[in-house]
Amino acid sequence: MSWKRGLLAALAVCALLGGSAGCGTGAAHERRDAVSPSPVGKILDETDKEGRHYREVDKKSAPEVAIEVQPASDDGWDVLLTVHRFRFSPAAAKAEAVAGRGVALLSLDGRTLATLRTAEYHLTGDLVPRGTHHVTARLYADDRTAWAVGGKPVESTADITASGAASTSSAIPSATLTSPPVSTPTAAVSGSGIAARAEPGGSPDSGGQAS
């Protein structure tokens, strides 16, 4: 009957080691079958001009941004962003994508001016020479992937026209305004799309400053 005593001793050891986790493979199977957290959205092959990939998310939960540009008293322009389902990340945020969080990259005629972590930015007049220019705000996750819906980046663009005699402005997609002749840029611009403390990002924050 010594073999029975040996079996009972072995079972006792298994119990001390944690039951089935010590003697079987059930727990191991459970670990293998556990579902890891799903990533935020889907990384697309499309990239911006800097090579940063788009991150596709569902339209119902996607962040939104609208841009408004107003003339400032110093011949510059004040930029205001309105966002929905989105919050700006602090500078110390980890470089990982979190739903509805990140930064906005502000660009003028396709040239990145600054990375915005709040909704306001001051664009100095020396950066806006005579003529029509495009001011765009695009939303990015903290890993610098661009939030996208339907393969298009989440962004908003306003067109501004600066001139010594008159200034006109229009928003994409919503408005076109013409102002009377003045000696400083004059405009009320807003834009909306599915698509600040300012810090250098892409191209540095040269010439502009956060409000």
PDB file of C-alpha atoms in Angstrom:
ATOM      1  CA  MET A   1       0.000   0.000   0.000  1.00  0.00           C
ATOM      2  CA  SER A   2       3.093   2.178  -0.057  1.00  0.00           C
ATOM      3  CA  TRP A   3       2.174   3.461  -3.529  1.00  0.00           C
ATOM      4  CA  LYS A   4      -1.093   4.847  -2.155  1.00  0.00           C
ATOM      5  CA  ARG A   5       0.791   6.676   0.562  1.00  0.00           C
ATOM      6  CA  GLY A   6       3.114   8.079  -2.132  1.00  0.00           C
ATOM      7  CA  LEU A   7       0.157   9.256  -4.233  1.00  0.00           C
ATOM      8  CA  LEU A   8      -1.450  10.942  -1.245  1.00  0.00           C
ATOM      9  CA  ALA A   9       1.840  12.675  -0.457  1.00  0.00           C
ATOM     10  CA  ALA A  10       2.139  13.904  -4.052  1.00  0.00           C
ATOM     11  CA  LEU A  11      -1.396  15.275  -3.967  1.00  0.00           C
ATOM     12  CA  ALA A  12      -0.626  17.075  -0.730  1.00  0.00           C
ATOM     13  CA  VAL A  13       2.418  18.705  -2.332  1.00  0.00           C
ATOM     14  CA  CYS A  14       0.265  19.836  -5.276  1.00  0.00           C
ATOM     15  CA  ALA A  15      -2.225  21.400  -2.888  1.00  0.00           C
ATOM     16  CA  LEU A  16       0.553  23.325  -1.158  1.00  0.00           C
ATOM     17  CA  LEU A  17       1.836  24.587  -4.512  1.00  0.00           C
ATOM     18  CA  GLY A  18      -1.503  26.107  -5.398  1.00  0.00           C
ATOM     19  CA  GLY A  19      -3.827  23.341  -6.457  1.00  0.00           C
ATOM     20  CA  SER A  20      -4.193  22.866 -10.195  1.00  0.00           C
ATOM     21  CA  ALA A  21      -1.831  25.760 -10.921  1.00  0.00           C
ATOM     22  CA  GLY A  22       0.977  23.739  -9.345  1.00  0.00           C
ATOM     23  CA  CYS A  23       0.285  20.377 -11.017  1.00  0.00           C
ATOM     24  CA  GLY A  24      -1.782  21.014 -14.127  1.00  0.00           C
ATOM     25  CA  THR A  25      -1.932  23.225 -17.214  1.00  0.00           C
ATOM     26  CA  GLY A  26      -5.352  24.790 -16.662  1.00  0.00           C
ATOM     27  CA  ALA A  27      -3.975  28.126 -15.447  1.00  0.00           C
ATOM     28  CA  ALA A  28      -1.473  28.223 -18.284  1.00  0.00           C
ATOM     29  CA  HIS A  29      -4.280  27.734 -20.791  1.00  0.00           C
ATOM     30  CA  GLU A  30      -6.223  30.531 -19.131  1.00  0.00           C
ATOM     31  CA  ARG A  31      -3.254  32.863 -19.462  1.00  0.00           C
ATOM     32  CA  ARG A  32      -2.847  32.010 -23.135  1.00  0.00           C
ATOM     33  CA  ASP A  33      -6.551  32.517 -23.785  1.00  0.00           C
ATOM     34  CA  ALA A  34      -6.711  35.904 -22.006  1.00  0.00           C
ATOM     35  CA  VAL A  35      -7.524  38.776 -24.366  1.00  0.00           C
ATOM     36  CA  SER A  36      -5.022  41.630 -24.320  1.00  0.00           C
ATOM     37  CA  PRO A  37      -6.360  45.199 -24.433  1.00  0.00           C
ATOM     38  CA  SER A  38      -7.230  46.311 -27.955  1.00  0.00           C
ATOM     39  CA  PRO A  39      -5.132  49.117 -29.455  1.00  0.00           C
ATOM     40  CA  VAL A  40      -6.771  52.457 -30.177  1.00  0.00           C
ATOM     41  CA  GLY A  41      -8.028  52.468 -33.759  1.00  0.00           C
ATOM     42  CA  LYS A  42      -6.111  51.048 -36.701  1.00  0.00           C
ATOM     43  CA  ILE A  43      -2.779  52.205 -38.077  1.00  0.00           C
ATOM     44  CA  LEU A  44      -3.070  52.972 -41.801  1.00  0.00           C
ATOM     45  CA  ASP A  45      -0.417  52.896 -44.491  1.00  0.00           C
ATOM     46  CA  GLU A  46      -1.103  56.539 -45.313  1.00  0.00           C
ATOM     47  CA  THR A  47       1.210  59.089 -43.715  1.00  0.00           C
ATOM     48  CA  ASP A  48       1.578  62.831 -43.480  1.00  0.00           C
ATOM     49  CA  LYS A  49       4.450  64.587 -45.232  1.00  0.00           C
ATOM     50  CA  GLU A  50       6.708  63.879 -42.247  1.00  0.00           C
ATOM     51  CA  GLY A  51       6.030  60.144 -42.494  1.00  0.00           C
ATOM     52  CA  ARG A  52       3.738  59.916 -39.451  1.00  0.00           C
ATOM     53  CA  HIS A  53       1.027  57.299 -39.967  1.00  0.00           C
ATOM     54  CA  TYR A  54      -2.703  57.943 -39.778  1.00  0.00           C
ATOM     55  CA  ARG A  55      -4.653  56.238 -36.973  1.00  0.00           C
ATOM     56  CA  GLU A  56      -8.180  55.361 -38.167  1.00  0.00           C
ATOM     57  CA  VAL A  57     -10.988  55.576 -35.601  1.00  0.00           C
ATOM     58  CA  ASP A  58     -14.758  55.265 -35.817  1.00  0.00           C
ATOM     59  CA  LYS A  59     -16.536  58.478 -36.766  1.00  0.00           C
ATOM     60  CA  LYS A  60     -18.915  58.261 -33.802  1.00  0.00           C
ATOM     61  CA  SER A  61     -16.060  58.358 -31.319  1.00  0.00           C
ATOM     62  CA  ALA A  62     -13.542  60.353 -33.342  1.00  0.00           C
ATOM     63  CA  PRO A  63     -12.215  63.673 -32.056  1.00  0.00           C
ATOM     64  CA  GLU A  64     -13.218  66.850 -33.868  1.00  0.00           C
ATOM     65  CA  VAL A  65     -11.586  70.243 -34.265  1.00  0.00           C
ATOM     66  CA  ALA A  66     -12.684  73.626 -35.598  1.00  0.00           C
ATOM     67  CA  ILE A  67     -10.348  76.568 -36.170  1.00  0.00           C
ATOM     68  CA  GLU A  68     -11.107  80.275 -35.870  1.00  0.00           C
ATOM     69  CA  VAL A  69      -8.701  83.074 -36.796  1.00  0.00           C
ATOM     70  CA  GLN A  70      -9.137  86.699 -35.738  1.00  0.00           C
ATOM     71  CA  PRO A  71      -6.931  89.740 -36.484  1.00  0.00           C
ATOM     72  CA  ALA A  72      -4.868  91.004 -33.563  1.00  0.00           C
ATOM     73  CA  SER A  73      -3.913  94.570 -32.689  1.00  0.00           C
ATOM     74  CA  ASP A  74      -0.225  93.941 -33.431  1.00  0.00           C
ATOM     75  CA  ASP A  75      -0.897  93.089 -37.097  1.00  0.00           C
ATOM     76  CA  GLY A  76      -0.823  89.406 -36.211  1.00  0.00           C
ATOM     77  CA  TRP A  77      -3.573  86.810 -35.946  1.00  0.00           C
ATOM     78  CA  ASP A  78      -5.139  85.064 -32.963  1.00  0.00           C
ATOM     79  CA  VAL A  79      -5.935  81.395 -33.523  1.00  0.00           C
ATOM     80  CA  LEU A  80      -8.591  79.625 -31.445  1.00  0.00           C
ATOM     81  CA  LEU A  81      -9.340  75.905 -31.633  1.00  0.00           C
ATOM     82  CA  THR A  82     -12.621  74.330 -30.551  1.00  0.00           C
ATOM     83  CA  VAL A  83     -12.402  70.577 -29.959  1.00  0.00           C
ATOM     84  CA  HIS A  84     -14.930  67.838 -29.218  1.00  0.00           C
ATOM     85  CA  ARG A  85     -14.221  64.362 -27.813  1.00  0.00           C
ATOM     86  CA  PHE A  86     -10.610  65.484 -27.419  1.00  0.00           C
ATOM     87  CA  ARG A  87      -8.396  66.828 -24.661  1.00  0.00           C
ATOM     88  CA  PHE A  88      -4.912  68.275 -24.916  1.00  0.00           C
ATOM     89  CA  SER A  89      -2.118  66.271 -23.309  1.00  0.00           C
ATOM     90  CA  PRO A  90       0.474  67.772 -20.960  1.00  0.00           C
ATOM     91  CA  ALA A  91       4.088  67.874 -22.058  1.00  0.00           C
ATOM     92  CA  ALA A  92       4.924  64.962 -19.746  1.00  0.00           C
ATOM     93  CA  ALA A  93       2.396  62.592 -21.374  1.00  0.00           C
ATOM     94  CA  LYS A  94       3.678  59.171 -22.433  1.00  0.00           C
ATOM     95  CA  ALA A  95       4.278  58.645 -26.134  1.00  0.00           C
ATOM     96  CA  GLU A  96       1.320  56.326 -26.593  1.00  0.00           C
ATOM     97  CA  ALA A  97      -2.083  56.642 -28.240  1.00  0.00           C
ATOM     98  CA  VAL A  98      -4.984  57.217 -25.853  1.00  0.00           C
ATOM     99  CA  ALA A  99      -8.491  57.650 -27.229  1.00  0.00           C
ATOM    100  CA  GLY A 100      -9.502  61.295 -27.509  1.00  0.00           C
ATOM    101  CA  ARG A 101      -6.191  62.698 -26.331  1.00  0.00           C
ATOM    102  CA  GLY A 102      -3.134  64.286 -27.891  1.00  0.00           C
ATOM    103  CA  VAL A 103      -1.922  67.521 -29.455  1.00  0.00           C
ATOM    104  CA  ALA A 104      -2.711  69.759 -32.404  1.00  0.00           C
ATOM    105  CA  LEU A 105      -0.119  70.601 -35.018  1.00  0.00           C
ATOM    106  CA  LEU A 106      -0.634  74.077 -36.437  1.00  0.00           C
ATOM    107  CA  SER A 107       0.624  74.777 -39.939  1.00  0.00           C
ATOM    108  CA  LEU A 108       0.691  77.710 -42.334  1.00  0.00           C
ATOM    109  CA  ASP A 109       0.608  76.815 -46.025  1.00  0.00           C
ATOM    110  CA  GLY A 110       1.702  73.276 -45.169  1.00  0.00           C
ATOM    111  CA  ARG A 111       4.641  74.344 -42.985  1.00  0.00           C
ATOM    112  CA  THR A 112       4.348  73.270 -39.362  1.00  0.00           C
ATOM    113  CA  LEU A 113       4.507  76.215 -36.974  1.00  0.00           C
ATOM    114  CA  ALA A 114       4.017  74.660 -33.553  1.00  0.00           C
ATOM    115  CA  THR A 115       2.671  71.819 -31.458  1.00  0.00           C
ATOM    116  CA  LEU A 116      -0.294  73.082 -29.450  1.00  0.00           C
ATOM    117  CA  ARG A 117      -1.237  71.749 -26.021  1.00  0.00           C
ATOM    118  CA  THR A 118      -3.942  74.342 -25.420  1.00  0.00           C
ATOM    119  CA  ALA A 119      -6.563  75.856 -27.700  1.00  0.00           C
ATOM    120  CA  GLU A 120      -5.019  79.305 -28.261  1.00  0.00           C
ATOM    121  CA  TYR A 121      -2.082  80.503 -30.338  1.00  0.00           C
ATOM    122  CA  HIS A 122      -0.818  83.869 -31.562  1.00  0.00           C
ATOM    123  CA  LEU A 123       0.447  84.008 -35.137  1.00  0.00           C
ATOM    124  CA  THR A 124       2.729  86.988 -35.648  1.00  0.00           C
ATOM    125  CA  GLY A 125       2.186  89.214 -38.652  1.00  0.00           C
ATOM    126  CA  ASP A 126       5.659  88.668 -40.081  1.00  0.00           C
ATOM    127  CA  LEU A 127       4.713  85.045 -40.764  1.00  0.00           C
ATOM    128  CA  VAL A 128       1.722  86.092 -42.876  1.00  0.00           C
ATOM    129  CA  PRO A 129       2.956  88.068 -45.874  1.00  0.00           C
ATOM    130  CA  ARG A 130       0.694  89.676 -48.435  1.00  0.00           C
ATOM    131  CA  GLY A 131      -1.619  87.209 -50.144  1.00  0.00           C
ATOM    132  CA  THR A 132      -3.839  84.260 -49.289  1.00  0.00           C
ATOM    133  CA  HIS A 133      -2.649  81.657 -46.811  1.00  0.00           C
ATOM    134  CA  HIS A 134      -4.002  78.436 -45.314  1.00  0.00           C
ATOM    135  CA  VAL A 135      -3.945  77.933 -41.541  1.00  0.00           C
ATOM    136  CA  THR A 136      -4.543  74.294 -40.573  1.00  0.00           C
ATOM    137  CA  ALA A 137      -4.906  72.535 -37.226  1.00  0.00           C
ATOM    138  CA  ARG A 138      -4.546  68.738 -37.310  1.00  0.00           C
ATOM    139  CA  LEU A 139      -5.043  66.440 -34.318  1.00  0.00           C
ATOM    140  CA  TYR A 140      -2.406  63.874 -33.356  1.00  0.00           C
ATOM    141  CA  ALA A 141      -2.168  61.204 -30.682  1.00  0.00           C
ATOM    142  CA  ASP A 142       0.697  61.359 -28.201  1.00  0.00           C
ATOM    143  CA  ASP A 143       2.638  58.799 -30.235  1.00  0.00           C
ATOM    144  CA  ARG A 144       2.412  61.308 -33.124  1.00  0.00           C
ATOM    145  CA  THR A 145       0.059  59.241 -35.246  1.00  0.00           C
ATOM    146  CA  ALA A 146      -2.582  61.458 -36.864  1.00  0.00           C
ATOM    147  CA  TRP A 147      -6.189  60.823 -35.867  1.00  0.00           C
ATOM    148  CA  ALA A 148      -8.155  59.961 -38.996  1.00  0.00           C
ATOM    149  CA  VAL A 149     -11.687  59.126 -40.134  1.00  0.00           C
ATOM    150  CA  GLY A 150     -12.383  57.481 -43.477  1.00  0.00           C
ATOM    151  CA  GLY A 151      -8.689  57.616 -44.316  1.00  0.00           C
ATOM    152  CA  LYS A 152      -8.604  61.414 -43.940  1.00  0.00           C
ATOM    153  CA  PRO A 153      -6.837  63.252 -41.111  1.00  0.00           C
ATOM    154  CA  VAL A 154      -8.902  64.998 -38.457  1.00  0.00           C
ATOM    155  CA  GLU A 155      -8.194  68.650 -39.195  1.00  0.00           C
ATOM    156  CA  SER A 156      -9.686  72.070 -39.884  1.00  0.00           C
ATOM    157  CA  THR A 157      -8.409  74.795 -42.221  1.00  0.00           C
ATOM    158  CA  ALA A 158      -9.065  78.521 -42.454  1.00  0.00           C
ATOM    159  CA  ASP A 159      -8.011  80.671 -45.408  1.00  0.00           C
ATOM    160  CA  ILE A 160      -6.793  84.179 -44.627  1.00  0.00           C
ATOM    161  CA  THR A 161      -5.813  86.931 -47.050  1.00  0.00           C
ATOM    162  CA  ALA A 162      -3.517  89.671 -45.790  1.00  0.00           C
ATOM    163  CA  SER A 163      -2.894  92.897 -47.656  1.00  0.00           C
ATOM    164  CA  GLY A 164      -2.075  96.527 -46.890  1.00  0.00           C
ATOM    165  CA  ALA A 165      -5.303  97.726 -48.503  1.00  0.00           C
ATOM    166  CA  ALA A 166      -7.859  95.066 -47.633  1.00  0.00           C
ATOM    167  CA  SER A 167      -8.118  91.647 -46.103  1.00  0.00           C
ATOM    168  CA  THR A 168     -10.476  88.822 -46.872  1.00  0.00           C
ATOM    169  CA  SER A 169     -10.814  85.460 -45.297  1.00  0.00           C
ATOM    170  CA  SER A 170     -12.712  82.240 -45.696  1.00  0.00           C
ATOM    171  CA  ALA A 171     -13.100  79.077 -43.761  1.00  0.00           C
ATOM    172  CA  ILE A 172     -13.067  75.594 -45.130  1.00  0.00           C
ATOM    173  CA  PRO A 173     -15.759  74.470 -45.530  1.00  0.00           C
ATOM    174  CA  SER A 174     -18.078  77.171 -44.230  1.00  0.00           C
ATOM    175  CA  ALA A 175     -17.565  80.881 -44.854  1.00  0.00           C
ATOM    176  CA  THR A 176     -16.201  83.647 -47.020  1.00  0.00           C
ATOM    177  CA  LEU A 177     -15.941  87.158 -45.607  1.00  0.00           C
ATOM    178  CA  THR A 178     -14.760  90.421 -47.130  1.00  0.00           C
ATOM    179  CA  SER A 179     -13.712  93.290 -44.893  1.00  0.00           C
ATOM    180  CA  PRO A 180     -13.565  97.037 -45.657  1.00  0.00           C
ATOM    181  CA  PRO A 181     -10.154  98.544 -46.457  1.00  0.00           C
ATOM    182  CA  VAL A 182      -7.969  98.822 -43.377  1.00  0.00           C
ATOM    183  CA  SER A 183      -4.278  99.086 -42.681  1.00  0.00           C
ATOM    184  CA  THR A 184      -4.137  95.900 -40.598  1.00  0.00           C
ATOM    185  CA  PRO A 185      -5.287  92.331 -41.361  1.00  0.00           C
ATOM    186  CA  THR A 186      -9.023  92.020 -40.799  1.00  0.00           C
ATOM    187  CA  ALA A 187     -10.894  88.757 -40.705  1.00  0.00           C
ATOM    188  CA  ALA A 188     -13.270  86.571 -38.790  1.00  0.00           C
ATOM    189  CA  VAL A 189     -12.535  83.056 -39.793  1.00  0.00           C
ATOM    190  CA  SER A 190     -13.872  79.756 -38.638  1.00  0.00           C
ATOM    191  CA  GLY A 191     -13.565  76.265 -39.945  1.00  0.00           C
ATOM    192  CA  SER A 192     -14.813  72.892 -38.875  1.00  0.00           C
ATOM    193  CA  GLY A 193     -13.856  69.367 -39.719  1.00  0.00           C
ATOM    194  CA  ILE A 194     -13.770  65.823 -38.453  1.00  0.00           C
ATOM    195  CA  ALA A 195     -10.917  66.724 -39.050  1.00  0.00           C
ATOM    196  CA  ALA A 196      -1.626  75.671 -26.478  1.00  0.00           C
ATOM    197  CA  ARG A 197       0.787  76.067 -24.744  1.00  0.00           C
ATOM    198  CA  ALA A 198       2.918  75.946 -27.864  1.00  0.00           C
ATOM    199  CA  GLU A 199       6.103  73.967 -28.140  1.00  0.00           C
ATOM    200  CA  PRO A 200       8.360  73.062 -31.052  1.00  0.00           C
ATOM    201  CA  GLY A 201       6.971  70.196 -33.057  1.00  0.00           C
ATOM    202  CA  GLY A 202       7.665  69.243 -36.651  1.00  0.00           C
ATOM    203  CA  SER A 203       8.964  72.680 -37.492  1.00  0.00           C
ATOM    204  CA  PRO A 204       9.764  74.802 -34.436  1.00  0.00           C
ATOM    205  CA  ASP A 205       7.539  77.491 -33.006  1.00  0.00           C
ATOM    206  CA  SER A 206       9.365  80.248 -34.831  1.00  0.00           C
ATOM    207  CA  GLY A 207       7.786  83.657 -34.797  1.00  0.00           C
ATOM    208  CA  GLY A 208       4.580  82.635 -33.021  1.00  0.00           C
ATOM    209  CA  GLN A 209       3.715  82.549 -29.390  1.00  0.00           C
ATOM    210  CA  ALA A 210       0.958  81.071 -27.314  1.00  0.00           C
ATOM    211  CA  SER A 211      -1.673  83.344 -25.911  1.00  0.00           C
TER     212      SER A 211
END
